[in-house]
């Protein structure tokens, strides 16, 4: 799954996918894509573009954690960030980041933003785009080599509903000619 930590929709999807993975006994490869990178050069409303520095700061943080501490630290860091940002509704990244780093067992020095890993961040982002196309956002999931934008869920399904949704996505991924299915969202994220 590719995610941007700032995206509440990716957060909801991660909760669903994490539950399914636990029940079904598989591992998820948690990867970063960046809404800031995705939207470079696009003519979008100013209030949306004002959020892009947050996206870049947090995706840089996750990539730095992956590169310095290993892939197994990505999900704990994402969990710690997302819990504070989304259901916790904390908006001050100078509060969120140090607390999340501590919770994930990562060094405080990672809070210093750097472009040192930007090539790797862009490569991770490009992996998702290469699989699914650039007319999407985050999250992106790949099932058996077929990638989709989404699923966009609210609230995150649990129990039997979580498994039914996953089975449907696996079935859709098995049909080579299937591309998209969409309906308008009628509610915002329900954490």
mmCIF file of C-alpha atoms in Angstrom:
data_model
loop_
_atom_site.group_PDB
_atom_site.id
_atom_site.type_symbol
_atom_site.label_atom_id
_atom_site.label_comp_id
_atom_site.label_asym_id
_atom_site.label_seq_id
_atom_site.Cartn_x
_atom_site.Cartn_y
_atom_site.Cartn_z
ATOM 1 C CA UNK A 1 0.000 0.000 0.000
ATOM 2 C CA UNK A 2 1.241 3.466 -0.919
ATOM 3 C CA UNK A 3 0.171 6.260 1.412
ATOM 4 C CA UNK A 4 0.719 9.895 2.231
ATOM 5 C CA UNK A 5 0.559 10.371 6.024
ATOM 6 C CA UNK A 6 -1.457 13.569 5.588
ATOM 7 C CA UNK A 7 -4.292 11.860 3.718
ATOM 8 C CA UNK A 8 -7.254 10.860 5.922
ATOM 9 C CA UNK A 9 -8.539 8.529 3.179
ATOM 10 C CA UNK A 10 -5.243 6.641 3.101
ATOM 11 C CA UNK A 11 -5.415 6.440 6.895
ATOM 12 C CA UNK A 12 -8.861 4.855 6.746
ATOM 13 C CA UNK A 13 -7.702 2.379 4.104
ATOM 14 C CA UNK A 14 -4.663 1.478 6.193
ATOM 15 C CA UNK A 15 -6.884 0.628 9.163
ATOM 16 C CA UNK A 16 -8.988 -1.671 6.974
ATOM 17 C CA UNK A 17 -6.009 -3.302 5.241
ATOM 18 C CA UNK A 18 -4.171 -3.811 8.523
ATOM 19 C CA UNK A 19 -7.137 -5.686 9.957
ATOM 20 C CA UNK A 20 -7.489 -7.862 6.867
ATOM 21 C CA UNK A 21 -3.764 -8.650 6.848
ATOM 22 C CA UNK A 22 -3.902 -9.704 10.490
ATOM 23 C CA UNK A 23 -6.915 -11.975 9.974
ATOM 24 C CA UNK A 24 -5.700 -13.454 6.689
ATOM 25 C CA UNK A 25 -2.079 -13.759 7.810
ATOM 26 C CA UNK A 26 -0.210 -11.759 5.186
ATOM 27 C CA UNK A 27 2.206 -8.854 5.362
ATOM 28 C CA UNK A 28 1.623 -5.449 3.823
ATOM 29 C CA UNK A 29 4.522 -3.603 2.238
ATOM 30 C CA UNK A 30 3.905 -0.027 3.451
ATOM 31 C CA UNK A 31 5.282 2.491 0.944
ATOM 32 C CA UNK A 32 5.189 6.238 0.556
ATOM 33 C CA UNK A 33 3.655 8.318 -2.161
ATOM 34 C CA UNK A 34 3.442 12.061 -1.831
ATOM 35 C CA UNK A 35 0.512 14.301 -2.616
ATOM 36 C CA UNK A 36 3.054 17.132 -2.841
ATOM 37 C CA UNK A 37 4.938 15.315 -5.605
ATOM 38 C CA UNK A 38 1.721 14.217 -7.310
ATOM 39 C CA UNK A 39 0.422 17.793 -7.455
ATOM 40 C CA UNK A 40 3.611 19.541 -8.572
ATOM 41 C CA UNK A 41 2.785 21.891 -11.412
ATOM 42 C CA UNK A 42 -0.969 21.317 -11.193
ATOM 43 C CA UNK A 43 -3.423 24.194 -11.095
ATOM 44 C CA UNK A 44 -5.366 23.390 -7.930
ATOM 45 C CA UNK A 45 -7.157 25.585 -5.379
ATOM 46 C CA UNK A 46 -4.804 27.557 -3.130
ATOM 47 C CA UNK A 47 -6.300 26.126 0.070
ATOM 48 C CA UNK A 48 -5.439 22.610 -1.144
ATOM 49 C CA UNK A 49 -1.933 23.531 -2.291
ATOM 50 C CA UNK A 50 -1.237 25.128 1.107
ATOM 51 C CA UNK A 51 -1.267 21.575 2.531
ATOM 52 C CA UNK A 52 1.522 20.327 0.276
ATOM 53 C CA UNK A 53 4.454 21.384 2.506
ATOM 54 C CA UNK A 54 2.933 19.148 5.243
ATOM 55 C CA UNK A 55 2.783 16.281 2.779
ATOM 56 C CA UNK A 56 6.409 16.764 1.776
ATOM 57 C CA UNK A 57 7.608 17.082 5.369
ATOM 58 C CA UNK A 58 5.858 13.889 6.500
ATOM 59 C CA UNK A 59 6.709 11.783 3.452
ATOM 60 C CA UNK A 60 10.341 12.871 3.820
ATOM 61 C CA UNK A 61 10.188 11.795 7.467
ATOM 62 C CA UNK A 62 8.838 8.335 6.625
ATOM 63 C CA UNK A 63 11.447 7.796 3.890
ATOM 64 C CA UNK A 64 14.224 8.945 6.243
ATOM 65 C CA UNK A 65 12.978 6.488 8.877
ATOM 66 C CA UNK A 66 12.892 3.674 6.327
ATOM 67 C CA UNK A 67 16.397 4.427 5.128
ATOM 68 C CA UNK A 68 17.968 4.830 8.559
ATOM 69 C CA UNK A 69 16.023 2.311 10.654
ATOM 70 C CA UNK A 70 14.577 -0.149 8.123
ATOM 71 C CA UNK A 71 11.308 -1.019 6.432
ATOM 72 C CA UNK A 72 9.919 -2.566 9.623
ATOM 73 C CA UNK A 73 9.740 0.941 11.176
ATOM 74 C CA UNK A 74 7.508 2.392 8.433
ATOM 75 C CA UNK A 75 4.193 1.037 9.725
ATOM 76 C CA UNK A 76 4.807 1.879 13.401
ATOM 77 C CA UNK A 77 5.755 5.420 12.408
ATOM 78 C CA UNK A 78 2.728 5.730 10.128
ATOM 79 C CA UNK A 79 0.482 4.437 12.927
ATOM 80 C CA UNK A 80 1.945 6.941 15.402
ATOM 81 C CA UNK A 81 1.677 9.860 12.971
ATOM 82 C CA UNK A 82 -1.772 8.962 11.694
ATOM 83 C CA UNK A 83 -3.292 8.413 15.114
ATOM 84 C CA UNK A 84 -2.269 11.913 16.115
ATOM 85 C CA UNK A 85 -3.166 13.602 12.820
ATOM 86 C CA UNK A 86 -6.456 11.949 11.995
ATOM 87 C CA UNK A 87 -8.531 10.695 14.927
ATOM 88 C CA UNK A 88 -6.412 12.857 17.289
ATOM 89 C CA UNK A 89 -6.852 15.924 15.054
ATOM 90 C CA UNK A 90 -3.497 17.371 16.122
ATOM 91 C CA UNK A 91 -2.350 19.799 13.429
ATOM 92 C CA UNK A 92 0.971 21.064 14.823
ATOM 93 C CA UNK A 93 3.659 18.934 13.194
ATOM 94 C CA UNK A 94 6.198 20.201 15.731
ATOM 95 C CA UNK A 95 4.109 18.357 18.342
ATOM 96 C CA UNK A 96 3.101 15.357 16.206
ATOM 97 C CA UNK A 97 6.500 14.409 14.818
ATOM 98 C CA UNK A 98 8.561 14.168 18.046
ATOM 99 C CA UNK A 99 5.800 12.233 19.821
ATOM 100 C CA UNK A 100 5.394 9.860 16.873
ATOM 101 C CA UNK A 101 9.133 9.278 16.593
ATOM 102 C CA UNK A 102 9.336 8.452 20.286
ATOM 103 C CA UNK A 103 6.357 6.087 20.095
ATOM 104 C CA UNK A 104 7.858 4.311 17.074
ATOM 105 C CA UNK A 105 11.228 3.978 18.813
ATOM 106 C CA UNK A 106 13.007 6.218 16.333
ATOM 107 C CA UNK A 107 15.652 8.869 17.033
ATOM 108 C CA UNK A 108 14.517 12.455 17.551
ATOM 109 C CA UNK A 109 17.097 13.621 14.969
ATOM 110 C CA UNK A 110 14.792 12.384 12.211
ATOM 111 C CA UNK A 111 12.519 15.354 12.974
ATOM 112 C CA UNK A 112 14.968 17.624 11.139
ATOM 113 C CA UNK A 113 13.586 17.916 7.607
ATOM 114 C CA UNK A 114 16.060 17.116 4.876
ATOM 115 C CA UNK A 115 15.910 16.526 1.147
ATOM 116 C CA UNK A 116 18.612 13.847 1.472
ATOM 117 C CA UNK A 117 16.215 11.051 0.532
ATOM 118 C CA UNK A 118 14.075 12.907 -2.001
ATOM 119 C CA UNK A 119 15.257 10.698 -4.871
ATOM 120 C CA UNK A 120 14.072 7.635 -2.936
ATOM 121 C CA UNK A 121 10.793 9.335 -2.010
ATOM 122 C CA UNK A 122 10.174 10.185 -5.663
ATOM 123 C CA UNK A 123 11.092 6.643 -6.712
ATOM 124 C CA UNK A 124 8.614 5.152 -4.219
ATOM 125 C CA UNK A 125 5.956 7.575 -5.416
ATOM 126 C CA UNK A 126 6.715 6.771 -9.043
ATOM 127 C CA UNK A 127 6.330 3.035 -8.370
ATOM 128 C CA UNK A 128 2.705 3.624 -7.454
ATOM 129 C CA UNK A 129 2.087 5.927 -10.408
ATOM 130 C CA UNK A 130 3.691 3.460 -12.814
ATOM 131 C CA UNK A 131 1.302 0.774 -11.582
ATOM 132 C CA UNK A 132 -1.914 2.781 -11.461
ATOM 133 C CA UNK A 133 -1.496 5.952 -13.549
ATOM 134 C CA UNK A 134 -1.387 9.597 -12.585
ATOM 135 C CA UNK A 135 -5.116 10.325 -12.498
ATOM 136 C CA UNK A 136 -5.283 9.127 -8.902
ATOM 137 C CA UNK A 137 -4.361 10.115 -5.397
ATOM 138 C CA UNK A 138 -3.523 8.210 -2.271
ATOM 139 C CA UNK A 139 -4.002 5.447 -1.201
ATOM 140 C CA UNK A 140 -2.852 3.047 -3.868
ATOM 141 C CA UNK A 141 -2.911 -0.686 -3.246
ATOM 142 C CA UNK A 142 -1.472 -3.463 -5.356
ATOM 143 C CA UNK A 143 -2.956 -6.942 -5.278
ATOM 144 C CA UNK A 144 -1.170 -9.693 -7.162
ATOM 145 C CA UNK A 145 0.540 -7.084 -9.359
ATOM 146 C CA UNK A 146 -2.633 -5.146 -10.209
ATOM 147 C CA UNK A 147 -2.876 -1.726 -8.605
ATOM 148 C CA UNK A 148 -5.865 0.462 -7.804
ATOM 149 C CA UNK A 149 -6.474 3.867 -6.312
ATOM 150 C CA UNK A 150 -8.321 3.217 -3.076
ATOM 151 C CA UNK A 151 -10.384 1.741 -1.750
ATOM 152 C CA UNK A 152 -11.698 4.952 -0.250
ATOM 153 C CA UNK A 153 -13.691 3.937 2.819
ATOM 154 C CA UNK A 154 -15.364 5.737 5.700
ATOM 155 C CA UNK A 155 -15.493 4.397 8.265
ATOM 156 C CA UNK A 156 -12.932 1.652 7.754
ATOM 157 C CA UNK A 157 -14.817 -1.643 7.455
ATOM 158 C CA UNK A 158 -14.120 -4.233 10.128
ATOM 159 C CA UNK A 159 -14.893 -7.888 10.676
ATOM 160 C CA UNK A 160 -16.767 -9.668 7.903
ATOM 161 C CA UNK A 161 -17.238 -6.438 5.947
ATOM 162 C CA UNK A 162 -13.477 -5.875 5.868
ATOM 163 C CA UNK A 163 -12.919 -9.370 4.498
ATOM 164 C CA UNK A 164 -15.742 -9.072 1.942
ATOM 165 C CA UNK A 165 -14.276 -5.836 0.595
ATOM 166 C CA UNK A 166 -10.821 -7.380 0.354
ATOM 167 C CA UNK A 167 -12.165 -10.451 -1.436
ATOM 168 C CA UNK A 168 -13.960 -8.173 -3.894
ATOM 169 C CA UNK A 169 -10.762 -6.282 -4.618
ATOM 170 C CA UNK A 170 -8.847 -9.522 -5.115
ATOM 171 C CA UNK A 171 -11.571 -10.692 -7.502
ATOM 172 C CA UNK A 172 -11.463 -7.398 -9.430
ATOM 173 C CA UNK A 173 -7.661 -7.596 -9.651
ATOM 174 C CA UNK A 174 -7.963 -11.045 -11.237
ATOM 175 C CA UNK A 175 -9.909 -9.648 -14.209
ATOM 176 C CA UNK A 176 -7.359 -8.162 -16.606
ATOM 177 C CA UNK A 177 -9.919 -5.975 -18.350
ATOM 178 C CA UNK A 178 -11.228 -4.311 -15.141
ATOM 179 C CA UNK A 179 -10.068 -0.717 -14.591
ATOM 180 C CA UNK A 180 -12.258 1.325 -12.283
ATOM 181 C CA UNK A 181 -15.414 1.554 -10.254
ATOM 182 C CA UNK A 182 -16.433 4.774 -8.511
ATOM 183 C CA UNK A 183 -19.235 6.549 -6.721
ATOM 184 C CA UNK A 184 -19.318 9.979 -5.100
ATOM 185 C CA UNK A 185 -18.408 10.211 -1.422
ATOM 186 C CA UNK A 186 -21.387 11.206 0.692
ATOM 187 C CA UNK A 187 -19.475 11.709 3.943
ATOM 188 C CA UNK A 188 -16.055 12.664 5.184
ATOM 189 C CA UNK A 189 -13.622 10.474 7.078
ATOM 190 C CA UNK A 190 -15.168 8.841 10.121
ATOM 191 C CA UNK A 191 -12.377 7.798 12.410
#
